[in-house]
Amino acid sequence: MSKENEKIEAETEKEIDLTIDNGDETNVEVSNLENQLKESNDNYLRLAAEFENYKKRVIKEKEEMRNNTKVSMITSILDMDSDISLAIKNIKDDSAREGVELIASKIEKFLKGHGIETIQTEEYDTDLHEVISILPIGEKKIVDVVSKGYTLDGKPFRYPKIILGE
């Protein structure tokens, strides 16, 4: 090879080395950009998930606030319903009993329209009933209901007060 060819070959090798070096820098830049993109996507997904959780939490809090307001507004009606139930038990006159039962059924219909239902008091349930006193009668059953219990959309908020026989 002539000196001129060697010189051209050396310059070509330098150019190839520079290209390779520039290629390495480009690869590093691409790698950095890919990492930044992954981080940005990860941050976006976390933020989107956090926002969805926030929306669900706000909806749940609004529902709880609405239910608490409903319960506090209807408490006097619930007391009246319990009192009317006690009155029905103690009325001897059938015609007076019918009138009071009509009022009780209207109140019950109103409460059901607002998602409030009476808790059952046929069978004793330790999770649902508040025992006020216990009478020794030989069997475990509810003897009397002192105050009715209520649920709002299936969740108890006022437990029935009962007298339990054992």
Short mmCIF file of N, CA and C in Angstrom, two decimals, residues 2-164:
data_model
loop_
_atom_site.label_atom_id
_atom_site.label_comp_id
_atom_site.label_asym_id
_atom_site.label_seq_id
_atom_site.Cartn_x
_atom_site.Cartn_y
_atom_site.Cartn_z
N SER A 2 0.39 2.19 -0.68
CA SER A 2 1.14 3.43 -0.75
C SER A 2 0.82 4.28 0.47
N LYS A 3 1.65 5.26 0.67
CA LYS A 3 1.45 6.14 1.83
C LYS A 3 0.13 6.87 1.72
N GLU A 4 -0.22 7.20 0.52
CA GLU A 4 -1.49 7.92 0.33
C GLU A 4 -2.66 7.00 0.70
N ASN A 5 -2.60 5.76 0.30
CA ASN A 5 -3.67 4.80 0.63
C ASN A 5 -3.73 4.58 2.14
N GLU A 6 -2.55 4.50 2.76
CA GLU A 6 -2.52 4.32 4.21
C GLU A 6 -3.14 5.52 4.91
N LYS A 7 -2.82 6.70 4.37
CA LYS A 7 -3.36 7.93 4.95
C LYS A 7 -4.88 7.95 4.83
N ILE A 8 -5.41 7.60 3.65
CA ILE A 8 -6.86 7.56 3.43
C ILE A 8 -7.50 6.52 4.34
N GLU A 9 -6.86 5.38 4.47
CA GLU A 9 -7.39 4.31 5.30
C GLU A 9 -7.43 4.75 6.77
N ALA A 10 -6.38 5.43 7.23
CA ALA A 10 -6.33 5.91 8.61
C ALA A 10 -7.45 6.93 8.86
N GLU A 11 -7.67 7.84 7.91
CA GLU A 11 -8.74 8.82 8.07
C GLU A 11 -10.11 8.13 8.08
N THR A 12 -10.28 7.13 7.26
CA THR A 12 -11.54 6.39 7.21
C THR A 12 -11.79 5.69 8.54
N GLU A 13 -10.74 5.10 9.13
CA GLU A 13 -10.89 4.44 10.43
C GLU A 13 -11.28 5.46 11.50
N LYS A 14 -10.66 6.66 11.43
CA LYS A 14 -11.02 7.72 12.39
C LYS A 14 -12.50 8.09 12.24
N GLU A 15 -12.95 8.23 10.99
CA GLU A 15 -14.35 8.56 10.76
C GLU A 15 -15.27 7.47 11.28
N ILE A 16 -14.85 6.21 11.05
CA ILE A 16 -15.66 5.08 11.55
C ILE A 16 -15.69 5.12 13.07
N ASP A 17 -14.55 5.37 13.72
CA ASP A 17 -14.51 5.46 15.17
C ASP A 17 -15.40 6.60 15.68
N LEU A 18 -15.37 7.75 15.00
CA LEU A 18 -16.22 8.86 15.39
C LEU A 18 -17.68 8.49 15.25
N THR A 19 -18.03 7.80 14.19
CA THR A 19 -19.40 7.38 13.98
C THR A 19 -19.84 6.42 15.09
N ILE A 20 -18.95 5.52 15.44
CA ILE A 20 -19.27 4.57 16.50
C ILE A 20 -19.44 5.34 17.82
N ASP A 21 -18.52 6.29 18.09
CA ASP A 21 -18.64 7.08 19.30
C ASP A 21 -19.95 7.86 19.31
N ASN A 22 -20.29 8.50 18.20
CA ASN A 22 -21.55 9.23 18.11
C ASN A 22 -22.72 8.26 18.28
N GLY A 23 -22.60 7.07 17.77
CA GLY A 23 -23.65 6.05 17.91
C GLY A 23 -23.83 5.68 19.37
N ASP A 24 -22.74 5.56 20.11
CA ASP A 24 -22.83 5.24 21.53
C ASP A 24 -23.54 6.37 22.29
N GLU A 25 -23.19 7.61 21.96
CA GLU A 25 -23.85 8.75 22.59
C GLU A 25 -25.34 8.76 22.27
N THR A 26 -25.67 8.45 21.03
CA THR A 26 -27.07 8.40 20.62
C THR A 26 -27.80 7.29 21.37
N ASN A 27 -27.14 6.13 21.50
CA ASN A 27 -27.75 5.02 22.24
C ASN A 27 -28.00 5.40 23.69
N VAL A 28 -27.04 6.13 24.29
CA VAL A 28 -27.19 6.57 25.68
C VAL A 28 -28.36 7.55 25.78
N GLU A 29 -28.45 8.48 24.83
CA GLU A 29 -29.55 9.43 24.84
C GLU A 29 -30.89 8.72 24.67
N VAL A 30 -30.96 7.77 23.76
CA VAL A 30 -32.19 7.01 23.53
C VAL A 30 -32.56 6.24 24.80
N SER A 31 -31.57 5.64 25.43
CA SER A 31 -31.82 4.89 26.65
C SER A 31 -32.34 5.82 27.75
N ASN A 32 -31.73 7.01 27.88
CA ASN A 32 -32.21 7.98 28.88
C ASN A 32 -33.64 8.43 28.59
N LEU A 33 -33.91 8.68 27.31
CA LEU A 33 -35.26 9.10 26.94
C LEU A 33 -36.28 7.99 27.19
N GLU A 34 -35.89 6.75 26.92
CA GLU A 34 -36.81 5.63 27.19
C GLU A 34 -37.09 5.52 28.69
N ASN A 35 -36.05 5.70 29.51
CA ASN A 35 -36.26 5.66 30.97
C ASN A 35 -37.18 6.79 31.43
N GLN A 36 -36.97 7.98 30.87
CA GLN A 36 -37.84 9.11 31.22
C GLN A 36 -39.27 8.83 30.80
N LEU A 37 -39.45 8.22 29.63
CA LEU A 37 -40.79 7.89 29.16
C LEU A 37 -41.45 6.86 30.08
N LYS A 38 -40.70 5.86 30.49
CA LYS A 38 -41.24 4.86 31.42
C LYS A 38 -41.65 5.50 32.73
N GLU A 39 -40.80 6.39 33.26
CA GLU A 39 -41.13 7.09 34.51
C GLU A 39 -42.38 7.95 34.35
N SER A 40 -42.46 8.65 33.21
CA SER A 40 -43.62 9.51 32.96
C SER A 40 -44.89 8.67 32.87
N ASN A 41 -44.83 7.54 32.17
CA ASN A 41 -46.00 6.65 32.06
C ASN A 41 -46.38 6.10 33.42
N ASP A 42 -45.38 5.71 34.21
CA ASP A 42 -45.65 5.19 35.54
C ASP A 42 -46.30 6.26 36.41
N ASN A 43 -45.75 7.48 36.36
CA ASN A 43 -46.35 8.58 37.13
C ASN A 43 -47.77 8.87 36.68
N TYR A 44 -48.00 8.83 35.38
CA TYR A 44 -49.34 9.07 34.84
C TYR A 44 -50.32 8.01 35.34
N LEU A 45 -49.91 6.73 35.29
CA LEU A 45 -50.80 5.65 35.73
C LEU A 45 -51.10 5.77 37.23
N ARG A 46 -50.10 6.11 38.00
CA ARG A 46 -50.32 6.27 39.45
C ARG A 46 -51.27 7.44 39.73
N LEU A 47 -51.05 8.53 39.02
CA LEU A 47 -51.91 9.70 39.20
C LEU A 47 -53.34 9.40 38.78
N ALA A 48 -53.50 8.68 37.68
CA ALA A 48 -54.85 8.32 37.24
C ALA A 48 -55.53 7.41 38.25
N ALA A 49 -54.80 6.43 38.79
CA ALA A 49 -55.36 5.53 39.79
C ALA A 49 -55.71 6.29 41.07
N GLU A 50 -54.84 7.21 41.46
CA GLU A 50 -55.09 8.01 42.66
C GLU A 50 -56.33 8.88 42.48
N PHE A 51 -56.51 9.43 41.29
CA PHE A 51 -57.69 10.25 41.02
C PHE A 51 -58.97 9.41 41.05
N GLU A 52 -58.91 8.21 40.49
CA GLU A 52 -60.08 7.31 40.53
C GLU A 52 -60.44 6.97 41.97
N ASN A 53 -59.43 6.69 42.79
CA ASN A 53 -59.68 6.40 44.21
C ASN A 53 -60.28 7.62 44.91
N TYR A 54 -59.80 8.79 44.57
CA TYR A 54 -60.34 10.03 45.14
C TYR A 54 -61.81 10.19 44.78
N LYS A 55 -62.14 9.96 43.51
CA LYS A 55 -63.55 10.09 43.09
C LYS A 55 -64.43 9.11 43.85
N LYS A 56 -63.97 7.85 44.00
CA LYS A 56 -64.75 6.85 44.73
C LYS A 56 -64.92 7.26 46.19
N ARG A 57 -63.83 7.78 46.81
CA ARG A 57 -63.90 8.19 48.21
C ARG A 57 -64.87 9.35 48.40
N VAL A 58 -64.86 10.31 47.49
CA VAL A 58 -65.76 11.46 47.59
C VAL A 58 -67.21 11.00 47.44
N ILE A 59 -67.46 10.09 46.51
CA ILE A 59 -68.83 9.56 46.33
C ILE A 59 -69.28 8.85 47.60
N LYS A 60 -68.40 8.05 48.19
CA LYS A 60 -68.74 7.32 49.41
C LYS A 60 -69.00 8.29 50.57
N GLU A 61 -68.15 9.33 50.69
CA GLU A 61 -68.35 10.32 51.76
C GLU A 61 -69.66 11.08 51.58
N LYS A 62 -70.00 11.42 50.35
CA LYS A 62 -71.27 12.10 50.10
C LYS A 62 -72.45 11.21 50.48
N GLU A 63 -72.35 9.93 50.14
CA GLU A 63 -73.43 8.99 50.46
C GLU A 63 -73.57 8.86 51.98
N GLU A 64 -72.44 8.76 52.69
CA GLU A 64 -72.50 8.67 54.15
C GLU A 64 -73.10 9.94 54.76
N MET A 65 -72.72 11.10 54.23
CA MET A 65 -73.25 12.35 54.73
C MET A 65 -74.76 12.44 54.49
N ARG A 66 -75.18 12.00 53.30
CA ARG A 66 -76.61 12.00 52.98
C ARG A 66 -77.36 11.07 53.92
N ASN A 67 -76.82 9.87 54.17
CA ASN A 67 -77.48 8.92 55.07
C ASN A 67 -77.52 9.45 56.50
N ASN A 68 -76.43 10.05 56.96
CA ASN A 68 -76.43 10.61 58.32
C ASN A 68 -77.44 11.74 58.47
N THR A 69 -77.54 12.56 57.44
CA THR A 69 -78.53 13.64 57.47
C THR A 69 -79.94 13.07 57.48
N LYS A 70 -80.15 12.03 56.66
CA LYS A 70 -81.48 11.40 56.60
C LYS A 70 -81.85 10.82 57.96
N VAL A 71 -80.91 10.14 58.59
CA VAL A 71 -81.18 9.54 59.91
C VAL A 71 -81.48 10.62 60.94
N SER A 72 -80.70 11.68 60.95
CA SER A 72 -80.94 12.71 61.95
C SER A 72 -82.27 13.43 61.71
N MET A 73 -82.69 13.57 60.47
CA MET A 73 -83.96 14.22 60.16
C MET A 73 -85.16 13.34 60.50
N ILE A 74 -84.98 12.03 60.39
CA ILE A 74 -86.11 11.12 60.56
C ILE A 74 -86.17 10.53 61.97
N THR A 75 -85.23 10.87 62.83
CA THR A 75 -85.18 10.31 64.18
C THR A 75 -86.48 10.52 64.94
N SER A 76 -87.07 11.69 64.85
CA SER A 76 -88.32 11.93 65.59
C SER A 76 -89.45 11.06 65.04
N ILE A 77 -89.44 10.82 63.75
CA ILE A 77 -90.47 9.94 63.16
C ILE A 77 -90.25 8.51 63.63
N LEU A 78 -88.98 8.11 63.77
CA LEU A 78 -88.68 6.75 64.25
C LEU A 78 -89.15 6.59 65.69
N ASP A 79 -88.94 7.61 66.50
CA ASP A 79 -89.43 7.55 67.88
C ASP A 79 -90.94 7.43 67.91
N MET A 80 -91.61 8.18 67.04
CA MET A 80 -93.06 8.13 66.97
C MET A 80 -93.52 6.73 66.52
N ASP A 81 -92.80 6.12 65.57
CA ASP A 81 -93.14 4.78 65.09
C ASP A 81 -93.04 3.77 66.23
N SER A 82 -91.97 3.86 67.03
CA SER A 82 -91.83 2.95 68.18
C SER A 82 -92.94 3.16 69.20
N ASP A 83 -93.27 4.41 69.43
CA ASP A 83 -94.34 4.71 70.39
C ASP A 83 -95.69 4.19 69.90
N ILE A 84 -95.96 4.35 68.64
CA ILE A 84 -97.23 3.86 68.08
C ILE A 84 -97.29 2.34 68.17
N SER A 85 -96.16 1.66 67.94
CA SER A 85 -96.14 0.19 68.06
C SER A 85 -96.45 -0.23 69.48
N LEU A 86 -95.90 0.49 70.45
CA LEU A 86 -96.21 0.18 71.85
C LEU A 86 -97.68 0.45 72.15
N ALA A 87 -98.22 1.53 71.58
CA ALA A 87 -99.63 1.85 71.80
C ALA A 87 -100.53 0.77 71.23
N ILE A 88 -100.19 0.26 70.05
CA ILE A 88 -101.01 -0.80 69.43
C ILE A 88 -101.07 -2.02 70.33
N LYS A 89 -99.96 -2.37 70.98
CA LYS A 89 -99.94 -3.53 71.88
C LYS A 89 -100.89 -3.34 73.06
N ASN A 90 -101.03 -2.09 73.52
CA ASN A 90 -101.79 -1.83 74.74
C ASN A 90 -103.23 -1.36 74.51
N ILE A 91 -103.66 -1.13 73.27
CA ILE A 91 -105.03 -0.70 73.01
C ILE A 91 -105.95 -1.90 73.07
N LYS A 92 -107.01 -1.76 73.85
CA LYS A 92 -107.99 -2.85 74.01
C LYS A 92 -109.13 -2.72 73.01
N ASP A 93 -109.53 -1.50 72.70
CA ASP A 93 -110.65 -1.23 71.80
C ASP A 93 -110.22 -1.50 70.35
N ASP A 94 -110.98 -2.39 69.65
CA ASP A 94 -110.62 -2.78 68.29
C ASP A 94 -110.73 -1.63 67.29
N SER A 95 -111.73 -0.76 67.44
CA SER A 95 -111.88 0.33 66.48
C SER A 95 -110.73 1.34 66.63
N ALA A 96 -110.33 1.59 67.86
CA ALA A 96 -109.19 2.50 68.09
C ALA A 96 -107.90 1.86 67.58
N ARG A 97 -107.79 0.56 67.76
CA ARG A 97 -106.60 -0.16 67.30
C ARG A 97 -106.47 -0.06 65.79
N GLU A 98 -107.58 -0.17 65.05
CA GLU A 98 -107.54 -0.09 63.59
C GLU A 98 -107.03 1.27 63.12
N GLY A 99 -107.49 2.32 63.77
CA GLY A 99 -107.05 3.67 63.41
C GLY A 99 -105.56 3.87 63.65
N VAL A 100 -105.08 3.40 64.77
CA VAL A 100 -103.66 3.54 65.10
C VAL A 100 -102.82 2.65 64.17
N GLU A 101 -103.32 1.46 63.84
CA GLU A 101 -102.60 0.58 62.90
C GLU A 101 -102.51 1.21 61.52
N LEU A 102 -103.56 1.95 61.11
CA LEU A 102 -103.53 2.66 59.84
C LEU A 102 -102.42 3.73 59.84
N ILE A 103 -102.33 4.46 60.93
CA ILE A 103 -101.26 5.47 61.06
C ILE A 103 -99.88 4.78 61.03
N ALA A 104 -99.75 3.65 61.74
CA ALA A 104 -98.48 2.92 61.77
C ALA A 104 -98.09 2.43 60.39
N SER A 105 -99.06 1.95 59.61
CA SER A 105 -98.75 1.46 58.26
C SER A 105 -98.32 2.60 57.34
N LYS A 106 -98.93 3.79 57.52
CA LYS A 106 -98.52 4.94 56.71
C LYS A 106 -97.09 5.38 57.06
N ILE A 107 -96.79 5.36 58.34
CA ILE A 107 -95.42 5.71 58.76
C ILE A 107 -94.43 4.69 58.20
N GLU A 108 -94.78 3.41 58.28
CA GLU A 108 -93.89 2.36 57.76
C GLU A 108 -93.68 2.51 56.25
N LYS A 109 -94.74 2.85 55.53
CA LYS A 109 -94.63 3.06 54.08
C LYS A 109 -93.71 4.25 53.79
N PHE A 110 -93.85 5.33 54.56
CA PHE A 110 -93.00 6.51 54.40
C PHE A 110 -91.53 6.15 54.64
N LEU A 111 -91.29 5.40 55.72
CA LEU A 111 -89.91 5.02 56.04
C LEU A 111 -89.31 4.12 54.96
N LYS A 112 -90.07 3.16 54.47
CA LYS A 112 -89.58 2.28 53.41
C LYS A 112 -89.25 3.08 52.15
N GLY A 113 -90.05 4.10 51.88
CA GLY A 113 -89.79 4.96 50.72
C GLY A 113 -88.45 5.67 50.83
N HIS A 114 -87.95 5.83 52.06
CA HIS A 114 -86.66 6.48 52.28
C HIS A 114 -85.55 5.47 52.59
N GLY A 115 -85.83 4.18 52.33
CA GLY A 115 -84.80 3.15 52.52
C GLY A 115 -84.62 2.69 53.95
N ILE A 116 -85.58 3.04 54.83
CA ILE A 116 -85.49 2.65 56.23
C ILE A 116 -86.49 1.53 56.50
N GLU A 117 -85.97 0.43 57.05
CA GLU A 117 -86.82 -0.71 57.35
C GLU A 117 -86.62 -1.14 58.80
N THR A 118 -87.63 -1.82 59.33
CA THR A 118 -87.60 -2.29 60.71
C THR A 118 -86.77 -3.57 60.78
N ILE A 119 -85.95 -3.70 61.82
CA ILE A 119 -85.17 -4.92 62.03
C ILE A 119 -86.09 -5.98 62.61
N GLN A 120 -85.95 -7.19 62.13
CA GLN A 120 -86.80 -8.29 62.59
C GLN A 120 -86.58 -8.55 64.08
N THR A 121 -87.68 -8.91 64.75
CA THR A 121 -87.60 -9.22 66.18
C THR A 121 -88.28 -10.55 66.50
N GLU A 122 -88.38 -11.42 65.49
CA GLU A 122 -88.99 -12.73 65.73
C GLU A 122 -87.99 -13.68 66.40
N GLU A 123 -86.73 -13.67 65.91
CA GLU A 123 -85.71 -14.55 66.46
C GLU A 123 -84.57 -13.71 67.00
N TYR A 124 -84.01 -14.16 68.14
CA TYR A 124 -82.93 -13.42 68.78
C TYR A 124 -81.64 -13.55 67.98
N ASP A 125 -80.98 -12.40 67.74
CA ASP A 125 -79.70 -12.35 67.04
C ASP A 125 -78.77 -11.47 67.86
N THR A 126 -77.67 -12.04 68.34
CA THR A 126 -76.75 -11.29 69.21
C THR A 126 -76.16 -10.07 68.52
N ASP A 127 -76.05 -10.10 67.20
CA ASP A 127 -75.47 -8.98 66.47
C ASP A 127 -76.48 -7.86 66.23
N LEU A 128 -77.78 -8.16 66.26
CA LEU A 128 -78.80 -7.17 65.92
C LEU A 128 -79.59 -6.63 67.09
N HIS A 129 -79.68 -7.38 68.18
CA HIS A 129 -80.58 -7.00 69.27
C HIS A 129 -79.82 -6.54 70.50
N GLU A 130 -80.35 -5.48 71.13
CA GLU A 130 -79.79 -4.98 72.38
C GLU A 130 -80.70 -5.47 73.51
N VAL A 131 -80.15 -6.32 74.36
CA VAL A 131 -80.92 -6.92 75.45
C VAL A 131 -80.94 -5.96 76.63
N ILE A 132 -82.16 -5.60 77.05
CA ILE A 132 -82.34 -4.70 78.19
C ILE A 132 -82.47 -5.50 79.48
N SER A 133 -83.21 -6.60 79.41
CA SER A 133 -83.34 -7.44 80.60
C SER A 133 -83.57 -8.88 80.16
N ILE A 134 -83.31 -9.79 81.10
CA ILE A 134 -83.47 -11.22 80.82
C ILE A 134 -84.44 -11.79 81.85
N LEU A 135 -85.44 -12.54 81.32
CA LEU A 135 -86.43 -13.20 82.18
C LEU A 135 -86.20 -14.71 82.11
N PRO A 136 -86.20 -15.38 83.26
CA PRO A 136 -86.04 -16.84 83.25
C PRO A 136 -87.38 -17.52 82.92
N ILE A 137 -87.56 -17.94 81.67
CA ILE A 137 -88.82 -18.58 81.26
C ILE A 137 -88.59 -20.00 80.77
N GLY A 138 -87.35 -20.46 80.69
CA GLY A 138 -87.09 -21.83 80.30
C GLY A 138 -86.65 -22.00 78.86
N GLU A 139 -86.86 -21.04 78.01
CA GLU A 139 -86.39 -21.12 76.63
C GLU A 139 -85.84 -19.76 76.19
N LYS A 140 -84.90 -19.83 75.23
CA LYS A 140 -84.27 -18.59 74.78
C LYS A 140 -85.05 -18.03 73.60
N LYS A 141 -85.80 -16.94 73.88
CA LYS A 141 -86.57 -16.27 72.83
C LYS A 141 -86.85 -14.84 73.26
N ILE A 142 -87.27 -14.05 72.29
CA ILE A 142 -87.61 -12.65 72.57
C ILE A 142 -88.99 -12.62 73.21
N VAL A 143 -89.07 -12.06 74.40
CA VAL A 143 -90.33 -11.97 75.13
C VAL A 143 -91.07 -10.70 74.73
N ASP A 144 -90.35 -9.57 74.65
CA ASP A 144 -91.00 -8.29 74.34
C ASP A 144 -90.00 -7.37 73.64
N VAL A 145 -90.53 -6.49 72.79
CA VAL A 145 -89.73 -5.49 72.12
C VAL A 145 -90.04 -4.14 72.77
N VAL A 146 -89.06 -3.55 73.40
CA VAL A 146 -89.25 -2.28 74.09
C VAL A 146 -89.16 -1.12 73.08
N SER A 147 -88.22 -1.22 72.16
CA SER A 147 -88.04 -0.18 71.16
C SER A 147 -87.60 -0.84 69.85
N LYS A 148 -88.21 -0.42 68.74
CA LYS A 148 -87.89 -1.01 67.44
C LYS A 148 -86.51 -0.59 66.96
N GLY A 149 -85.92 -1.44 66.12
CA GLY A 149 -84.63 -1.14 65.51
C GLY A 149 -84.82 -0.91 64.02
N TYR A 150 -83.89 -0.19 63.40
CA TYR A 150 -84.04 0.18 61.99
C TYR A 150 -82.74 0.02 61.23
N THR A 151 -82.89 -0.23 59.93
CA THR A 151 -81.75 -0.27 59.02
C THR A 151 -81.97 0.79 57.95
N LEU A 152 -80.87 1.33 57.47
CA LEU A 152 -80.91 2.27 56.36
C LEU A 152 -80.14 1.63 55.21
N ASP A 153 -80.84 1.32 54.14
CA ASP A 153 -80.27 0.64 52.99
C ASP A 153 -79.55 -0.64 53.41
N GLY A 154 -80.16 -1.37 54.34
CA GLY A 154 -79.63 -2.67 54.77
C GLY A 154 -78.60 -2.61 55.89
N LYS A 155 -78.20 -1.43 56.32
CA LYS A 155 -77.20 -1.30 57.39
C LYS A 155 -77.88 -0.82 58.65
N PRO A 156 -77.76 -1.56 59.76
CA PRO A 156 -78.41 -1.15 61.01
C PRO A 156 -77.82 0.16 61.54
N PHE A 157 -78.70 1.05 61.99
CA PHE A 157 -78.23 2.28 62.62
C PHE A 157 -78.89 2.49 63.98
N ARG A 158 -79.96 1.78 64.24
CA ARG A 158 -80.61 1.81 65.55
C ARG A 158 -81.04 0.38 65.85
N TYR A 159 -80.50 -0.16 66.94
CA TYR A 159 -80.75 -1.56 67.27
C TYR A 159 -82.00 -1.69 68.13
N PRO A 160 -82.79 -2.77 67.92
CA PRO A 160 -83.99 -2.93 68.74
C PRO A 160 -83.63 -3.30 70.18
N LYS A 161 -84.36 -2.72 71.11
CA LYS A 161 -84.17 -3.02 72.53
C LYS A 161 -85.22 -4.05 72.91
N ILE A 162 -84.74 -5.17 73.44
CA ILE A 162 -85.65 -6.30 73.70
C ILE A 162 -85.49 -6.81 75.13
N ILE A 163 -86.53 -7.55 75.52
CA ILE A 163 -86.47 -8.34 76.75
C ILE A 163 -86.35 -9.79 76.30
N LEU A 164 -85.29 -10.44 76.79
CA LEU A 164 -84.98 -11.81 76.34
C LEU A 164 -85.35 -12.82 77.40
#
